[in-house]
XYZ file of C-alpha atoms in Angstrom:
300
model
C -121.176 -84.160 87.819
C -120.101 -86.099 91.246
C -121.196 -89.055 90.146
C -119.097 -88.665 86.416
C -115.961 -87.710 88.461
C -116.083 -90.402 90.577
C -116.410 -92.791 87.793
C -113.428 -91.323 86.414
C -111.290 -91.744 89.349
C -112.367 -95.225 89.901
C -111.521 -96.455 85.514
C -108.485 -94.689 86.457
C -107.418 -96.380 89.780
C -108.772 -99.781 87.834
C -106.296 -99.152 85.263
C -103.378 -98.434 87.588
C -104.383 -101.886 89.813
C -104.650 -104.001 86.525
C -101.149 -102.523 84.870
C -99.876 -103.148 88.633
C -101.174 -106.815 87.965
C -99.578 -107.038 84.792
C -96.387 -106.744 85.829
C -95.890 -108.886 88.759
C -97.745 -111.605 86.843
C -94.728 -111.700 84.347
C -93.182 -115.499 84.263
C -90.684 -115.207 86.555
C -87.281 -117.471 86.593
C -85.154 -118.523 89.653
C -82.209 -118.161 88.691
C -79.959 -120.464 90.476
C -82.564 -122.921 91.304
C -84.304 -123.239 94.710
C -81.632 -124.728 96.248
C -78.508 -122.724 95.506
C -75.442 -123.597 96.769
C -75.530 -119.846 98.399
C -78.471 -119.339 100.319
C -77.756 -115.387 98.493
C -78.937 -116.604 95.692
C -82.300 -117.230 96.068
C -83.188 -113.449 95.643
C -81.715 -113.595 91.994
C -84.793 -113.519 89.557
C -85.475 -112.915 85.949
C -88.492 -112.017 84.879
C -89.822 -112.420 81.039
C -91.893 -109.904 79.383
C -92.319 -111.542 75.828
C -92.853 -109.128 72.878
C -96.366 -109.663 70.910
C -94.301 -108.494 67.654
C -90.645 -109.657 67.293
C -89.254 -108.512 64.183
C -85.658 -109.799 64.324
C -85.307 -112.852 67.200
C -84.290 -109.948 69.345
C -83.901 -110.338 73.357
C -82.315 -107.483 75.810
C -81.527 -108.505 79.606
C -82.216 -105.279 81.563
C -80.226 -104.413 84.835
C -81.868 -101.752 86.922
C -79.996 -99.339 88.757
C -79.919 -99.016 92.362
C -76.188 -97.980 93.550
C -75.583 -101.544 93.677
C -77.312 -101.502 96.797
C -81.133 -101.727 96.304
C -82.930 -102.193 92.494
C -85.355 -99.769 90.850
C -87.044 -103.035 89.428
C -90.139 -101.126 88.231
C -88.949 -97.839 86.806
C -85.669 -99.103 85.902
C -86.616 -102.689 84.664
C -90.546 -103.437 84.215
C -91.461 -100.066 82.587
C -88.641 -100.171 79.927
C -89.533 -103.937 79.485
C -92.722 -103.133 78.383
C -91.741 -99.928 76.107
C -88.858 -102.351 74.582
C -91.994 -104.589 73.827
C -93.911 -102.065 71.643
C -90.345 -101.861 69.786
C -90.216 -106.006 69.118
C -88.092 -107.022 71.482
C -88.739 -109.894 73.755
C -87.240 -108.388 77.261
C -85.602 -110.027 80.685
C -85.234 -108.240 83.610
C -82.583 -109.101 86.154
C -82.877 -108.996 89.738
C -79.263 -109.300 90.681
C -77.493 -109.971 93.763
C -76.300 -106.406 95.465
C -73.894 -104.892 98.073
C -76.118 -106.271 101.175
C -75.578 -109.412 102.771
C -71.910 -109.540 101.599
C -72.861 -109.750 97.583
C -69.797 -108.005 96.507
C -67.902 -108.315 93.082
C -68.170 -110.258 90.733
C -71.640 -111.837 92.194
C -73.190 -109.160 89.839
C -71.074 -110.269 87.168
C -71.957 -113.631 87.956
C -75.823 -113.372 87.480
C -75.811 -111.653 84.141
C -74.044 -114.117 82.875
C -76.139 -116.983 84.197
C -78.601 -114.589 82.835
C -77.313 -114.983 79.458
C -76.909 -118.518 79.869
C -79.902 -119.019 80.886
C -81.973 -117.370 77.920
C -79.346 -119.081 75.121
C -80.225 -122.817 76.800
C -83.941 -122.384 76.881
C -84.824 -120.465 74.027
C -88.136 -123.193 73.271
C -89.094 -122.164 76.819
C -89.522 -118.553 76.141
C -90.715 -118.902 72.740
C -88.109 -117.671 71.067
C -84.983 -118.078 68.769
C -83.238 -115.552 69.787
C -80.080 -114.417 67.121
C -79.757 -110.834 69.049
C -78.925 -110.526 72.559
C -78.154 -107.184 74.245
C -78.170 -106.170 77.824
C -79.595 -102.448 78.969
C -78.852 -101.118 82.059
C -79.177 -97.975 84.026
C -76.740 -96.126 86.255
C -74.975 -99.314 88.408
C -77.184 -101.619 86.274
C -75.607 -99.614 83.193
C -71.702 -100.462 84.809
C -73.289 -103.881 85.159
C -74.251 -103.914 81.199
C -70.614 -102.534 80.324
C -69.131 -105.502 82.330
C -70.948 -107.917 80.415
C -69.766 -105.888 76.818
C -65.736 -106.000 78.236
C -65.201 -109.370 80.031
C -67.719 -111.537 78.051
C -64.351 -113.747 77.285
C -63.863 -114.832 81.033
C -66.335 -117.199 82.544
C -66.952 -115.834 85.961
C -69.591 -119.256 87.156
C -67.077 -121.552 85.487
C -69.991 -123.341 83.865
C -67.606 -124.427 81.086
C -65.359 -125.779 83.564
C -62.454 -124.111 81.803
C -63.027 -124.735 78.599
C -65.282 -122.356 77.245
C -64.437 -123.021 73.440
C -66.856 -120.604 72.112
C -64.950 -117.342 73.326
C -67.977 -115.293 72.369
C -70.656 -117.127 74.158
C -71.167 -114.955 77.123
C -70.788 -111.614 74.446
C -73.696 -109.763 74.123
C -74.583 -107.814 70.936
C -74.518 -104.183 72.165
C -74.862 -102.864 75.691
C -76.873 -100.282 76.446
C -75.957 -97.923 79.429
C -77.975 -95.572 80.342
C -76.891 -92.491 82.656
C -73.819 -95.414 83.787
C -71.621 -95.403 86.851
C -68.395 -95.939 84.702
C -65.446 -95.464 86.654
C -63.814 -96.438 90.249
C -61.131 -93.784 90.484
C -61.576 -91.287 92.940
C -62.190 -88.329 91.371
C -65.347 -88.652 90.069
C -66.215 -92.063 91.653
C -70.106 -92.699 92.743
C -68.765 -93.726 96.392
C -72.085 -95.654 96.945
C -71.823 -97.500 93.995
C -68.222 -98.557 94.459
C -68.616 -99.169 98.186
C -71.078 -101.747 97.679
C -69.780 -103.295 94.498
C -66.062 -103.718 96.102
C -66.563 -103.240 99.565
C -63.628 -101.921 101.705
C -61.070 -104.498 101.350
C -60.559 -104.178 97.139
C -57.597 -104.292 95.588
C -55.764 -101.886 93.095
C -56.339 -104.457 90.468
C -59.918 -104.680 91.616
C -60.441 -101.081 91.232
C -58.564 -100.648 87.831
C -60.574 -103.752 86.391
C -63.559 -102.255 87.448
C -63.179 -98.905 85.950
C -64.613 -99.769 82.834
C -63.044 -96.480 80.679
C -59.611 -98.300 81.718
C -60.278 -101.628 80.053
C -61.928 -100.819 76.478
C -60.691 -103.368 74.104
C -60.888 -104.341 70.251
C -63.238 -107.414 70.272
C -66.025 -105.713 72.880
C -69.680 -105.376 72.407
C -71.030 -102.261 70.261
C -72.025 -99.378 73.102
C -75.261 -97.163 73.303
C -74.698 -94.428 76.055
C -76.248 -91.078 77.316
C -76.664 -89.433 80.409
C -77.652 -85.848 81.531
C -75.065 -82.485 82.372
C -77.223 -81.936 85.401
C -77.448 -85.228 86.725
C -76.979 -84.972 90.516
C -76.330 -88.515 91.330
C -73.592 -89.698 88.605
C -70.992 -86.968 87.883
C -71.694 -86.468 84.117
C -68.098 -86.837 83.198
C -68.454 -90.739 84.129
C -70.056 -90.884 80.654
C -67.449 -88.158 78.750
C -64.127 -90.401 80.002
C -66.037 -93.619 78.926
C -66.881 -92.040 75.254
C -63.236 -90.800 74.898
C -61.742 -94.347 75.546
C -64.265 -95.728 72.985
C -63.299 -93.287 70.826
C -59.125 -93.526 71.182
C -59.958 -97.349 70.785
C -62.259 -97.079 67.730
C -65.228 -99.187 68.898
C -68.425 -98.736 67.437
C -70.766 -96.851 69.861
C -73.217 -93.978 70.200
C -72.831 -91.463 73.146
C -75.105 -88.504 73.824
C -74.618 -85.893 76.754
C -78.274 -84.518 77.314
C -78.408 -80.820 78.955
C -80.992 -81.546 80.702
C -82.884 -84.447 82.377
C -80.996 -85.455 85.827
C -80.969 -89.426 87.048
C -82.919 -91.879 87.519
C -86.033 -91.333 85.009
C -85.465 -94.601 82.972
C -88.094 -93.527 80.265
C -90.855 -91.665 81.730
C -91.025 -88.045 80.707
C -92.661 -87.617 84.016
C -89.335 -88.448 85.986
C -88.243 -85.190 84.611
C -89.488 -81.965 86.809
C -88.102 -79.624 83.624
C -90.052 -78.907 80.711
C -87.385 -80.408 78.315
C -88.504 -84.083 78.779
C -86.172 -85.080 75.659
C -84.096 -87.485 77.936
C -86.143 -89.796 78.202
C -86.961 -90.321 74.539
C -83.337 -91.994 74.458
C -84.818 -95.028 73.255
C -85.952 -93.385 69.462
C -81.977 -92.478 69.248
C -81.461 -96.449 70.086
C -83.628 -97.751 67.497
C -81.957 -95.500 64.347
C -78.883 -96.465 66.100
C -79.184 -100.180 65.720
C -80.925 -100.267 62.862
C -77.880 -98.474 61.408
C -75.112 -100.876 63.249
C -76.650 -104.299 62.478
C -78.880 -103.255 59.321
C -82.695 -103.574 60.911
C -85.524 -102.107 60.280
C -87.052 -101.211 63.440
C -89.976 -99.104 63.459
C -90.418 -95.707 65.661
């Protein structure tokens, strides 16, 4: 009996060293080159977790949350890779500059669209072709994603040196936010969040442009959203102002308020302490979703 219980205990520590393995072996991309002209930059990374079954050219650039501070790479990036994997999609995961060191606003900004830039000039390098692009992201990293869906039209690295003549190039498909940080008005800002995306010297216009429920506009990306009533991080209502804008605006989007399910579980059930894990099967309600919007035929 010892001997069959230790033998279970070592397969199972096995399989948690080899899946630990498997995801720091992914191919992993230096952003900005190895010498950056910001030393800051060196930390920016994306890492490519290719899909074994890609139905549709499909690619989604995932931001993980972390207050804009620190990045919840694995829960928040490498597990919902690999789940976004089993779906078809070939995934990215950005590791984006943050509050420390002086990486205010729009450095974030900056590295998810050299992100997208990225991906769209090396497609033969990843194996791909891709003719869907979203971006995912979850609580800061879902702010991040809405970013991307409003100002897609301004060319924060200036890689186009002005002229970007494609307006659309830097506009992904949908963005997926996921339990977001939306807004940078005071009362119900995430302080963390804002302090370390503006710092303490912003401006008013700073702020405004920031609060994404604020700048909702015809021509922006299609939105996926939900978050949880009892989430103790992100004041719920974030989510609620940010689906009413969409709504007064009439962009095509998705929003569902969970009762229960708190922050930060990405999608693992067991990030959940209730017994309602339904939360974090937000990903089933993504796939009808955009199969409905762009006419796929995903399969749950």
């Amino acid at each position: 009996m010892n001997f069959d219980k230790n033998m279970k205990i070592l397969t199972t520590i096995l399989l948690i060293l080899i899946n630990i393995t498997n995801l720091f072996s992914q191919e992993k991309v230096l952003l900005w080159g190895k010498k950056p002209d910001d030393y800051r930059k060196k930390k920016v990374e994306l890492f490519y977790f290719p899909s074994q079954k890609n139905y549709h050219n499909s690619a989604l650039i995932i931001c993980p949350g972390g207050s804009y501070c620190y990045l919840a790479t694995q829960n928040e990036g490498f597990i919902p890779a690999q789940k976004f994997n089993e779906y078809g999609f070939d995934c990215f995961v950005l590791r984006y500059r943050r509050g420390m060191k002086g990486n205010r606003y729009p450095s974030q900004i900056q590295d998810l669209q050299m992100a997208i830039h990225y991906i769209k000039s090396n497609y033969s390098q990843f194996n791909t072709d891709t003719s869907i692009l979203g971006v995912c992201g979850f609580s800061a990293g879902g702010h991040l994603s809405g970013t991307s869906a409003i100002y897609f039209n301004r060319d924060f690295n200036n890689i186009f040196d002005g002229n970007m003549k494609n307006k659309n190039y830097f506009r992904p498909d949908f963005a997926i936010m996921i339990y977001p940080v939306i807004t940078m008005q005071k009362d119900i800002v995430h302080h963390k969040s804002k302090r370390n995306l503006l710092g303490q010297n912003y401006t008013q216009s700073q702020k405004d442009s920031m609060s994404l429920e604020q700048n909702i506009h015809s021509t922006m990306s299609p939105i996926f959203m939900i978050n949880c009533e009892d989430d103790p991080i992100v004041k719920y209502q974030n989510s609620i102002r940010m689906n009413d804008s969409l709504n007064a605006k009439n962009i095509e989007h998705y929003y569902k308020l969970y009762k229960i399910g708190g922050h930060g579980f990405g999608v693992s059930e067991n990030r959940i302490k209730s017994n309602d894990k339904s939360a974090s099967q937000w990903y089933k309600d993504f796939i009808n979703w955009i199969n409905n919007t762009f006419k796929l035929n995903y399969k749950l």
